[in-house]
Amino acid sequence: MRLHPPQQVERFTSGGWWTGDTVDRLFREQVSARPEAVAIVDPLNKPSLMDGPVRRLTWAQLGAEADRIAAVLLEAGVLQGDVVAVQLPNSVELAVTFLAVARIGAVVTPLPVQYREYELAQVIRLAAVKVFVTAERVGDRDNAEIVRRLEVPAPPIVLAWGDPARDLETAIADPAMLAAHLKGLETDPNDCVTICWTSGTEATPKGVPRCHYDWFAVESNTTAAPSLTGDDVVLNPFPMVNMAGIGGVFLPWLRTGFQMVQHHPFDLLGYLDQITEERVTYTLAPPALLTMLLRNPEMLERYDISSLTRIGSGSAPLPPWMVKGWQERHGIAIINFFGSNEGIALLSDPVNIPDPEERARFFPRPGVPGGAWPGTLAATRVKLVDPVSGEEITEPGRPGELHLSGPTVFAGYLAGTADADPFDEDGYLVTGDVFEIDGPGGRYLRYVDRARDLIIRGGVNIAPAELEALLAGHPAVVEVAVVGYPDEVLGERVCAVVAPRDDVDLPSLVDFLKERGIASYKLPERLEIVEGLPRNAVGKILKRDLREQL
């Protein structure tokens, strides 16, 4: 399945933004160059996730494992271009399966372990899944049996790690079959290699096919921003099912050959243990966690994090004081990422934006003279569009929806999974994210909010993300979401939904915001206290659920 049209391929290959790299080519290069180096380490709590030993594999061992599973997949009937669904926790087995599927030129659709019968049946049908690889047990769930019992038109073959009948841990197939297949295999970087699924915060998940070309254009940025090398030890706490896990860790791992330490599900004490024991140099973490750790220095004092030099964060606005605090107290640079499965890949790194508070607030505005940005951002073009008039916005301080074009952008949704064309008349991806032009000389973009999350109070737009970033600094707030609720007079009013650390009330939150000089029309008029915010399978807050509750 070739994804991008020939003129697109010519444009980005001639400019050097797309190369001949493929997942399997980079993998084989690392196996050859670093055979005895440790490639991957299992999470400490693996026995609670699935059957099988906790493993630490070298690149040579990983290569042999991937070849073995590739032969098993061929024996099961998988051909080039066939779709293989993989539902596994972050583990050695997940990486082995992913690499084995790519080895034979098939397509992997990685699924969050939280998916149940409803989502699994949808994915199997929409992606025409031929083989489904999982674990016999995922946590306390008999996952392989659940998949086998699904009532779908064309049931996939189910292969399972820990299967009593044929455990993938020890399964052997004829290696001559793999050799013969590889001899006749021709892989093009424009071939589809993954089908990821959108988070589904507002609707049924959409399939996002990605090829080697656009994935490695993303990787160019996520490797360059933290200056990753083969000497790094990287702790990966994000499921390898979407942009964060695949684009942020898996592909940079194949590019550089660093040691990848898997973590799943997120457990704070286990996470800090792994940083200490593995001497981790780089990791990823959500803003709420970084804020909490900065406010609880006594917790960090029990662990040795001296090896850690930088942390990638994103998915929500970063409080400037938090980014500054990590740099000043611990000498750790926070890299601000803004990405999507469809191909947004904006980031603010400490080399090009050394001021930590600016790095928290701003993203590059590609195409503006005087900007020097890492990776493929130089080939990216953006425009802000007024959502009402359709006019392109070129002046600072005026919110507009981000439209984006470049080598990181996908070719379009999987057939049958989206109703609308995601591109505008100029071929730019319509992101649904609202930004403003900001900073000295208009060199930066400042995130405002998701277009669908904007609150319209009395005809005036209010960005929840702005309020959330400020309220995250309140000492009694662990995490917060701001949403609108219906009002007969104003249309909507503002509600803060807070998971608190200590007692907190609405007047204290309002006073906290007033002290920061915020406009009075943005102040929340309602407070809801919750134990925790609802999140989807990849950790995004389900604001739809909160709005429905209100």
Coordinates of C-alpha atoms in Angstrom, one line a residue:
M1 CA 0.0 0.0 0.0
R2 CA 1.8 3.1 -1.3
L3 CA 0.6 6.1 0.5
H4 CA 1.8 9.4 -1.0
P5 CA 1.4 10.4 -4.6
P6 CA 4.5 10.5 -6.9
Q7 CA 4.6 14.3 -7.0
Q8 CA 4.8 14.4 -3.2
V9 CA 7.5 11.8 -3.1
E10 CA 9.5 13.7 -5.7
R11 CA 9.2 17.0 -3.8
F12 CA 10.4 15.7 -0.5
T13 CA 13.0 13.2 -1.7
S14 CA 14.6 15.8 -4.0
G15 CA 14.8 18.1 -1.0
G16 CA 16.5 15.5 1.1
W17 CA 13.6 15.4 3.6
W18 CA 12.6 11.9 2.7
T19 CA 15.3 9.2 2.4
G20 CA 15.5 5.5 1.7
D21 CA 15.3 4.6 5.4
T22 CA 12.9 1.8 6.4
V23 CA 12.2 0.3 9.9
D24 CA 13.9 -3.0 8.9
R25 CA 16.9 -1.4 7.3
L26 CA 17.7 0.7 10.4
F27 CA 17.1 -2.3 12.6
R28 CA 19.5 -4.5 10.7
E29 CA 22.1 -1.7 10.7
Q30 CA 22.0 -1.6 14.5
V31 CA 22.2 -5.4 14.8
S32 CA 25.3 -5.3 12.6
A33 CA 26.9 -2.3 14.3
R34 CA 26.1 -3.0 18.0
P35 CA 25.6 -6.8 18.3
E36 CA 26.7 -7.1 22.0
A37 CA 25.3 -3.8 23.2
V38 CA 22.1 -4.0 25.3
A39 CA 19.2 -3.0 23.1
I40 CA 16.0 -3.4 25.2
V41 CA 15.0 -4.0 28.8
D42 CA 11.7 -5.3 30.1
P43 CA 9.6 -3.4 32.7
L44 CA 10.3 -4.5 36.3
N45 CA 6.6 -5.4 36.8
K46 CA 6.4 -7.6 33.7
P47 CA 5.1 -10.7 35.6
S48 CA 2.0 -8.7 36.5
L49 CA 1.4 -7.8 32.9
M50 CA 1.9 -11.0 31.0
D51 CA 3.6 -14.4 31.2
G52 CA 7.2 -14.9 30.3
P53 CA 10.6 -13.9 31.9
V54 CA 11.8 -10.4 32.4
R55 CA 14.4 -10.0 29.6
R56 CA 17.3 -7.8 28.7
L57 CA 18.3 -8.4 25.1
T58 CA 21.4 -7.4 23.1
W59 CA 20.9 -6.2 19.5
A60 CA 22.1 -9.6 18.2
Q61 CA 19.6 -11.4 20.5
L62 CA 16.8 -9.0 19.4
G63 CA 17.7 -9.6 15.8
A64 CA 17.4 -13.4 16.2
E65 CA 14.1 -13.1 18.1
A66 CA 12.6 -10.8 15.3
D67 CA 13.7 -13.3 12.6
R68 CA 12.1 -16.2 14.6
I69 CA 8.8 -14.4 14.9
A70 CA 8.9 -13.2 11.3
A71 CA 9.1 -16.9 10.2
V72 CA 6.2 -17.8 12.5
L73 CA 4.1 -15.0 10.9
L74 CA 4.9 -16.2 7.4
E75 CA 3.9 -19.7 8.4
A76 CA 0.6 -18.3 9.6
G77 CA 0.0 -16.9 6.1
V78 CA 1.1 -13.3 6.5
L79 CA 2.2 -11.8 3.2
Q80 CA 3.7 -8.4 2.3
G81 CA 1.1 -5.7 2.8
D82 CA -1.1 -7.8 5.2
V83 CA -2.2 -6.2 8.4
V84 CA -1.1 -7.6 11.7
A85 CA -2.8 -6.3 14.9
V86 CA -0.6 -6.2 18.0
Q87 CA -2.0 -5.8 21.5
L88 CA 0.7 -6.1 24.1
P89 CA 2.0 -4.0 27.0
N90 CA 5.3 -2.2 26.6
S91 CA 7.8 -5.1 26.7
V92 CA 10.5 -6.9 24.8
E93 CA 7.7 -9.0 23.1
L94 CA 6.0 -5.8 21.7
A95 CA 9.3 -4.6 20.1
V96 CA 10.1 -8.1 18.7
T97 CA 6.6 -8.4 17.2
F98 CA 6.7 -4.9 15.7
L99 CA 10.1 -5.6 14.1
A100 CA 9.1 -9.0 12.9
V101 CA 6.1 -7.6 11.1
A102 CA 8.2 -4.9 9.5
R103 CA 10.8 -7.5 8.6
I104 CA 8.5 -9.3 6.2
G105 CA 6.9 -6.1 4.7
A106 CA 3.6 -6.4 6.5
V107 CA 1.7 -3.6 8.3
V108 CA 1.4 -3.4 12.1
T109 CA -1.6 -1.9 13.7
P110 CA -0.6 -1.5 17.4
L111 CA -3.5 -1.3 19.9
P112 CA -3.7 0.0 23.4
V113 CA -4.1 -2.8 26.0
Q114 CA -7.2 -1.0 27.3
Y115 CA -9.1 -1.8 24.1
R116 CA -11.9 -4.3 24.7
E117 CA -14.3 -6.3 22.5
Y118 CA -16.1 -3.2 21.0
E119 CA -12.9 -1.4 19.8
L120 CA -11.1 -4.7 18.8
A121 CA -14.0 -5.8 16.6
Q122 CA -14.0 -2.4 14.9
V123 CA -10.3 -2.4 14.3
I124 CA -10.3 -5.9 12.9
R125 CA -13.0 -5.1 10.5
L126 CA -11.8 -1.7 9.4
A127 CA -8.2 -2.6 8.9
A128 CA -8.9 -6.1 7.5
V129 CA -6.6 -7.7 10.2
K130 CA -5.2 -11.0 9.0
V131 CA -3.3 -12.0 12.2
F132 CA -3.8 -10.8 15.8
V133 CA -0.8 -11.0 18.1
T134 CA -1.3 -10.6 21.8
A135 CA -0.5 -12.3 25.1
E136 CA -2.6 -15.2 26.5
R137 CA -2.9 -13.1 29.7
V138 CA -2.8 -9.3 29.8
G139 CA -3.0 -8.4 33.5
D140 CA -5.9 -10.4 34.9
R141 CA -7.6 -10.6 31.5
D142 CA -7.5 -13.7 29.2
N143 CA -6.8 -11.5 26.3
A144 CA -6.1 -14.1 23.6
E145 CA -9.4 -15.9 24.4
I146 CA -11.3 -12.6 24.2
V147 CA -10.0 -12.1 20.7
R148 CA -10.7 -15.6 19.6
R149 CA -14.3 -15.2 20.7
L150 CA -15.0 -12.0 18.8
E151 CA -17.8 -12.2 16.3
V152 CA -16.4 -10.6 13.2
P153 CA -16.9 -11.3 9.5
A154 CA -13.4 -12.5 8.8
P155 CA -11.8 -13.7 12.1
P156 CA -8.1 -13.2 12.3
I157 CA -5.6 -15.9 13.2
V158 CA -4.7 -15.4 16.9
L159 CA -1.1 -15.9 17.9
A160 CA -0.2 -15.4 21.6
W161 CA 2.8 -15.1 23.9
G162 CA 2.1 -17.6 26.7
D163 CA -0.3 -19.7 24.6
P164 CA -0.4 -23.2 26.2
A165 CA -0.9 -24.8 22.8
R166 CA 1.8 -22.9 21.0
D167 CA 3.7 -20.2 23.0
L168 CA 5.3 -17.6 20.8
E169 CA 8.1 -17.6 23.4
T170 CA 9.3 -20.9 22.0
A171 CA 7.5 -21.3 18.6
I172 CA 9.8 -22.3 15.7
A173 CA 9.1 -22.1 12.0
D174 CA 11.3 -23.0 9.0
P175 CA 13.9 -20.3 8.6
A176 CA 14.3 -21.2 5.0
M177 CA 10.8 -19.8 4.5
L178 CA 11.9 -16.5 5.8
A179 CA 15.1 -16.5 3.7
A180 CA 13.0 -17.2 0.5
H181 CA 10.5 -14.5 1.4
L182 CA 13.3 -11.9 2.0
K183 CA 15.0 -12.8 -1.2
G184 CA 12.0 -11.7 -3.2
L185 CA 10.9 -8.8 -1.0
E186 CA 11.1 -5.3 -2.3
T187 CA 10.3 -2.7 0.3
D188 CA 9.6 0.9 -0.7
P189 CA 9.8 3.7 1.9
N190 CA 6.4 4.9 0.7
D191 CA 4.9 1.5 1.8
C192 CA 2.5 1.7 4.7
V193 CA 4.2 0.3 7.8
T194 CA 1.7 1.2 10.6
I195 CA -1.9 2.0 11.1
C196 CA -2.4 3.8 14.4
W197 CA -5.7 5.0 15.8
T198 CA -6.7 8.4 16.9
S199 CA -7.5 8.8 20.6
G200 CA -11.2 9.0 20.1
T201 CA -11.8 11.7 22.6
E202 CA -14.8 12.9 20.6
A203 CA -15.8 10.1 18.3
T204 CA -15.0 6.6 17.0
P205 CA -11.2 6.2 16.5
K206 CA -9.9 6.9 13.0
G207 CA -7.2 4.8 11.3
V208 CA -4.0 6.7 10.5
P209 CA -1.8 4.9 8.0
R210 CA 1.9 6.0 8.1
C211 CA 4.7 5.0 5.8
H212 CA 8.5 4.9 6.4
Y213 CA 8.9 8.3 4.7
D214 CA 6.7 10.3 7.0
W215 CA 7.6 8.4 10.2
F216 CA 11.3 9.0 9.7
A217 CA 10.6 12.7 9.0
V218 CA 9.0 12.8 12.5
E219 CA 12.0 10.9 13.9
S220 CA 14.4 13.4 12.5
N221 CA 12.8 16.0 14.9
T222 CA 12.4 13.7 17.9
T223 CA 16.0 12.5 17.7
A224 CA 17.5 16.0 17.1
A225 CA 15.6 17.9 19.8
P226 CA 17.0 15.9 22.7
S227 CA 20.3 15.3 20.9
L228 CA 20.0 11.5 21.3
T229 CA 23.0 9.2 20.6
G230 CA 23.8 5.5 21.0
D231 CA 25.3 6.3 24.4
D232 CA 21.9 7.3 25.9
V233 CA 19.7 5.1 28.1
V234 CA 16.1 6.0 27.4
L235 CA 13.1 5.1 29.7
N236 CA 9.9 4.8 27.7
P237 CA 6.7 5.1 29.8
F238 CA 4.4 5.8 26.8
P239 CA 2.6 2.8 25.1
M240 CA 4.2 2.2 21.7
V241 CA 0.8 2.6 19.9
N242 CA 0.9 6.2 18.7
M243 CA 3.1 9.3 18.0
A244 CA 4.6 9.5 21.5
G245 CA 5.8 6.0 21.9
I246 CA 6.6 5.2 18.2
G247 CA 7.8 8.6 17.0
G248 CA 9.2 9.8 20.3
V249 CA 11.2 6.7 21.4
F250 CA 10.9 3.6 19.1
L251 CA 12.2 5.2 15.9
P252 CA 14.9 7.3 17.6
W253 CA 16.0 4.0 19.2
L254 CA 16.4 2.4 15.7
R255 CA 18.2 5.5 14.4
T256 CA 20.8 5.8 17.2
G257 CA 20.9 2.4 19.0
F258 CA 20.5 3.6 22.5
Q259 CA 19.4 1.3 25.3
M260 CA 15.6 1.4 25.5
V261 CA 14.0 0.6 28.9
Q262 CA 10.3 -0.2 28.8
H263 CA 7.8 0.9 31.4
H264 CA 4.1 -0.1 31.7
P265 CA 1.6 0.9 33.1
F266 CA 2.8 4.1 34.6
D267 CA 3.8 3.6 38.2
L268 CA 5.7 6.5 39.8
L269 CA 7.9 4.6 42.2
G270 CA 8.7 2.0 39.6
Y271 CA 9.5 4.8 37.2
L272 CA 11.9 6.4 39.6
D273 CA 13.4 3.1 40.5
Q274 CA 14.2 2.5 36.8
I275 CA 15.8 5.9 36.4
T276 CA 18.0 5.1 39.3
E277 CA 18.9 1.5 38.5
E278 CA 19.3 1.8 34.8
R279 CA 21.1 5.2 34.9
V280 CA 18.6 6.7 32.6
T281 CA 19.7 9.8 30.7
Y282 CA 16.5 10.7 28.9
T283 CA 12.8 10.0 29.4
L284 CA 9.3 11.3 28.7
A285 CA 6.8 12.5 31.2
P286 CA 3.4 14.3 31.3
P287 CA 3.4 17.9 32.6
A288 CA 1.3 17.0 35.7
L289 CA 3.9 14.5 36.8
L290 CA 6.8 16.9 36.4
T291 CA 4.8 19.6 38.3
M292 CA 4.1 17.1 41.2
L293 CA 7.7 16.0 41.5
L294 CA 8.9 19.6 41.6
R295 CA 6.6 20.3 44.4
N296 CA 7.6 17.2 46.4
P297 CA 11.4 17.4 46.5
E298 CA 11.4 15.0 49.5
M299 CA 10.2 12.3 47.1
L300 CA 13.1 12.9 44.6
E301 CA 15.6 12.9 47.4
R302 CA 15.0 9.2 47.9
Y303 CA 16.2 8.4 44.3
D304 CA 19.4 9.1 42.3
I305 CA 18.3 11.0 39.2
S306 CA 21.8 12.5 38.6
S307 CA 22.1 10.6 35.3
L308 CA 19.1 12.3 33.9
T309 CA 19.9 15.3 31.7
R310 CA 16.7 16.0 29.7
I311 CA 13.0 15.1 29.7
G312 CA 10.5 15.3 26.9
S313 CA 7.0 16.5 27.8
G314 CA 3.8 17.7 26.1
S315 CA 0.1 16.7 25.4
A316 CA -0.8 19.8 27.5
P317 CA 0.6 23.3 28.0
L318 CA 3.8 23.3 30.1
P319 CA 3.7 25.7 33.1
P320 CA 6.7 28.1 32.5
W321 CA 7.7 28.0 36.2
M322 CA 7.9 24.2 36.1
V323 CA 10.2 24.1 33.1
K324 CA 12.4 26.8 34.7
G325 CA 12.3 24.9 38.0
W326 CA 13.6 21.6 36.6
Q327 CA 16.4 23.5 34.8
E328 CA 17.5 25.6 37.8
R329 CA 17.1 22.9 40.6
H330 CA 18.2 19.8 38.8
G331 CA 20.0 21.0 35.6
I332 CA 17.5 19.0 33.5
A333 CA 16.2 20.6 30.3
I334 CA 12.5 20.0 29.5
I335 CA 11.8 19.7 25.8
N336 CA 8.3 20.8 24.8
F337 CA 6.6 18.5 22.2
F338 CA 3.4 19.1 20.3
G339 CA 2.5 16.2 18.1
S340 CA -0.3 14.1 16.6
N341 CA -0.8 10.8 14.9
E342 CA -1.6 12.7 11.7
G343 CA 1.8 14.4 11.5
I344 CA 2.0 17.6 13.6
A345 CA 5.6 17.5 14.9
L346 CA 6.3 20.9 16.6
L347 CA 8.9 21.0 19.4
S348 CA 10.9 23.5 21.4
D349 CA 14.4 22.4 22.3
P350 CA 17.0 23.9 24.7
V351 CA 19.5 24.7 21.9
N352 CA 17.2 26.8 19.7
I353 CA 15.1 28.2 22.6
P354 CA 17.4 28.2 25.6
D355 CA 15.2 30.3 27.9
P356 CA 13.1 27.7 29.8
E357 CA 10.0 30.0 30.2
E358 CA 10.0 30.8 26.5
R359 CA 10.4 27.1 25.7
A360 CA 7.3 26.3 27.8
R361 CA 5.2 28.9 26.1
F362 CA 6.3 28.9 22.4
F363 CA 6.7 26.6 19.5
P364 CA 8.6 27.3 16.3
R365 CA 6.9 29.1 13.5
P366 CA 8.4 27.3 10.5
G367 CA 9.1 29.4 7.4
V368 CA 9.7 32.6 9.3
P369 CA 13.1 34.2 8.4
G370 CA 15.7 34.0 11.2
G371 CA 14.4 30.7 12.7
A372 CA 16.8 27.8 12.9
W373 CA 14.9 24.6 13.8
P374 CA 15.9 21.0 14.2
G375 CA 15.1 18.1 11.9
T376 CA 12.5 18.5 9.2
L377 CA 10.9 21.6 10.6
A378 CA 12.7 23.7 8.0
A379 CA 10.6 22.0 5.3
T380 CA 7.3 22.4 7.2
R381 CA 4.9 25.2 6.4
V382 CA 2.1 26.5 8.6
K383 CA -0.7 29.0 8.3
L384 CA -3.3 30.2 10.8
V385 CA -6.9 30.4 9.5
D386 CA -9.8 32.4 11.1
P387 CA -12.4 29.6 11.7
V388 CA -15.3 32.0 10.8
S389 CA -14.1 34.0 7.8
G390 CA -11.5 31.5 6.5
E391 CA -9.0 34.4 6.3
E392 CA -5.3 33.6 6.8
I393 CA -4.0 35.4 9.9
T394 CA -0.6 37.0 9.7
E395 CA -0.6 39.3 12.7
P396 CA 0.3 38.4 16.3
G397 CA -2.3 38.0 19.1
R398 CA -5.2 36.8 16.9
P399 CA -6.2 33.1 17.4
G400 CA -6.5 30.9 14.3
E401 CA -6.7 27.2 13.5
L402 CA -3.4 25.7 12.6
H403 CA -3.1 24.3 9.0
L404 CA 0.2 22.5 8.4
S405 CA 2.0 21.0 5.4
G406 CA 5.3 19.1 5.3
P407 CA 7.2 15.8 5.2
T408 CA 5.8 14.6 8.6
V409 CA 2.2 14.8 7.5
F410 CA 0.3 11.6 6.7
A411 CA -1.5 10.9 3.4
G412 CA -5.0 10.6 4.8
Y413 CA -7.2 8.5 7.0
L414 CA -7.9 4.8 6.4
A415 CA -10.8 4.3 4.1
G416 CA -14.1 3.9 6.0
T417 CA -12.9 5.5 9.2
A418 CA -13.4 9.2 8.6
D419 CA -16.2 11.2 7.0
A420 CA -14.4 14.4 6.1
D421 CA -11.2 15.2 4.2
P422 CA -8.6 16.3 6.7
F423 CA -6.9 18.7 4.2
D424 CA -7.8 22.2 3.0
E425 CA -7.9 23.4 -0.6
D426 CA -4.1 24.0 -0.6
G427 CA -3.3 20.5 0.7
Y428 CA -2.6 21.6 4.3
L429 CA -3.6 19.4 7.2
V430 CA -6.5 21.0 9.1
T431 CA -5.4 20.2 12.7
G432 CA -8.2 21.4 14.8
D433 CA -5.7 23.2 17.1
V434 CA -5.8 26.9 17.7
F435 CA -2.6 28.9 17.9
E436 CA -1.5 32.6 17.9
I437 CA 1.6 34.2 16.4
D438 CA 3.7 35.4 19.3
G439 CA 7.2 36.2 20.5
P440 CA 9.9 38.6 19.2
G441 CA 9.3 39.4 15.5
G442 CA 6.5 36.9 15.3
R443 CA 9.0 34.0 15.3
Y444 CA 6.9 31.7 17.4
L445 CA 3.5 30.0 17.7
R446 CA 1.7 29.9 21.0
Y447 CA -0.8 27.1 21.6
V448 CA -4.3 28.4 22.6
D449 CA -6.4 25.2 22.7
R450 CA -8.3 22.6 20.7
A451 CA -10.9 24.4 18.5
R452 CA -13.6 22.1 19.8
D453 CA -12.6 22.8 23.5
L454 CA -12.9 26.6 23.2
I455 CA -15.5 28.0 25.6
I456 CA -17.7 30.8 24.1
R457 CA -19.0 32.9 26.9
G458 CA -21.2 35.8 25.8
G459 CA -19.7 35.7 22.4
V460 CA -16.1 35.8 23.6
N461 CA -13.7 32.9 23.2
I462 CA -12.0 31.5 26.3
A463 CA -9.1 29.0 25.9
P464 CA -9.3 26.3 28.7
A465 CA -5.6 25.4 28.1
E466 CA -4.6 28.9 29.2
L467 CA -6.5 28.6 32.5
E468 CA -5.3 25.0 33.0
A469 CA -1.7 26.0 32.7
L470 CA -2.2 28.7 35.3
L471 CA -4.2 26.6 37.7
A472 CA -1.6 23.8 37.6
G473 CA 0.5 26.2 39.6
H474 CA -1.9 26.4 42.5
P475 CA -0.4 24.5 45.4
A476 CA -3.6 22.5 46.2
V477 CA -4.1 21.3 42.6
V478 CA -2.9 17.9 41.4
E479 CA -4.5 18.1 38.0
V480 CA -7.2 20.3 36.4
A481 CA -9.4 20.5 33.4
V482 CA -11.4 23.5 32.4
V483 CA -14.6 23.0 30.4
G484 CA -17.7 24.9 29.5
Y485 CA -21.2 24.2 30.7
P486 CA -24.5 25.5 29.3
D487 CA -26.0 28.9 30.3
E488 CA -29.3 30.3 29.0
V489 CA -28.0 33.9 29.0
L490 CA -24.3 33.7 28.1
G491 CA -24.3 30.4 26.1
E492 CA -21.6 28.9 28.2
R493 CA -19.9 29.5 31.5
V494 CA -16.5 28.3 32.8
C495 CA -16.1 25.3 35.1
A496 CA -12.8 24.1 36.7
V497 CA -12.7 20.3 37.4
V498 CA -10.0 19.7 39.9
A499 CA -8.3 16.7 41.5
P500 CA -7.0 18.3 44.6
R501 CA -4.0 17.7 46.9
D502 CA -5.5 19.7 49.8
D503 CA -8.8 21.5 50.5
V504 CA -9.6 24.0 47.8
D505 CA -12.6 26.1 46.9
L506 CA -13.7 28.3 44.1
P507 CA -12.8 31.7 45.7
S508 CA -9.2 30.6 46.3
L509 CA -8.8 29.5 42.6
V510 CA -10.3 32.8 41.4
D511 CA -8.0 34.8 43.7
F512 CA -5.0 32.8 42.4
L513 CA -5.9 33.7 38.8
K514 CA -6.6 37.3 39.7
E515 CA -3.1 37.6 41.2
R516 CA -1.8 36.7 37.8
G517 CA -3.6 39.5 36.1
I518 CA -6.0 37.4 34.0
A519 CA -9.1 39.0 32.4
S520 CA -12.2 38.8 34.6
Y521 CA -14.4 37.2 31.9
K522 CA -12.1 34.1 31.9
L523 CA -12.5 33.4 35.6
P524 CA -14.2 30.1 36.4
E525 CA -17.7 30.3 37.9
R526 CA -18.0 26.8 39.0
L527 CA -15.8 24.2 40.7
E528 CA -16.2 20.4 40.6
I529 CA -14.0 18.2 42.8
V530 CA -13.0 14.8 41.5
E531 CA -10.6 12.1 42.6
G532 CA -9.1 11.9 39.1
L533 CA -9.8 13.1 35.6
P534 CA -11.2 10.7 33.1
R535 CA -8.7 9.7 30.4
N536 CA -8.7 7.5 27.3
A537 CA -6.4 4.6 26.5
V538 CA -3.4 6.9 25.7
G539 CA -3.8 9.2 28.6
K540 CA -5.7 12.2 27.1
I541 CA -8.4 13.8 29.3
L542 CA -11.9 13.0 28.1
K543 CA -13.4 16.5 28.1
R544 CA -16.4 15.2 26.3
D545 CA -17.2 13.1 29.4
L546 CA -16.7 16.1 31.7
R547 CA -19.0 18.3 29.6
E548 CA -21.7 15.6 29.6
Q549 CA -21.5 15.3 33.4
L550 CA -21.9 19.0 33.8

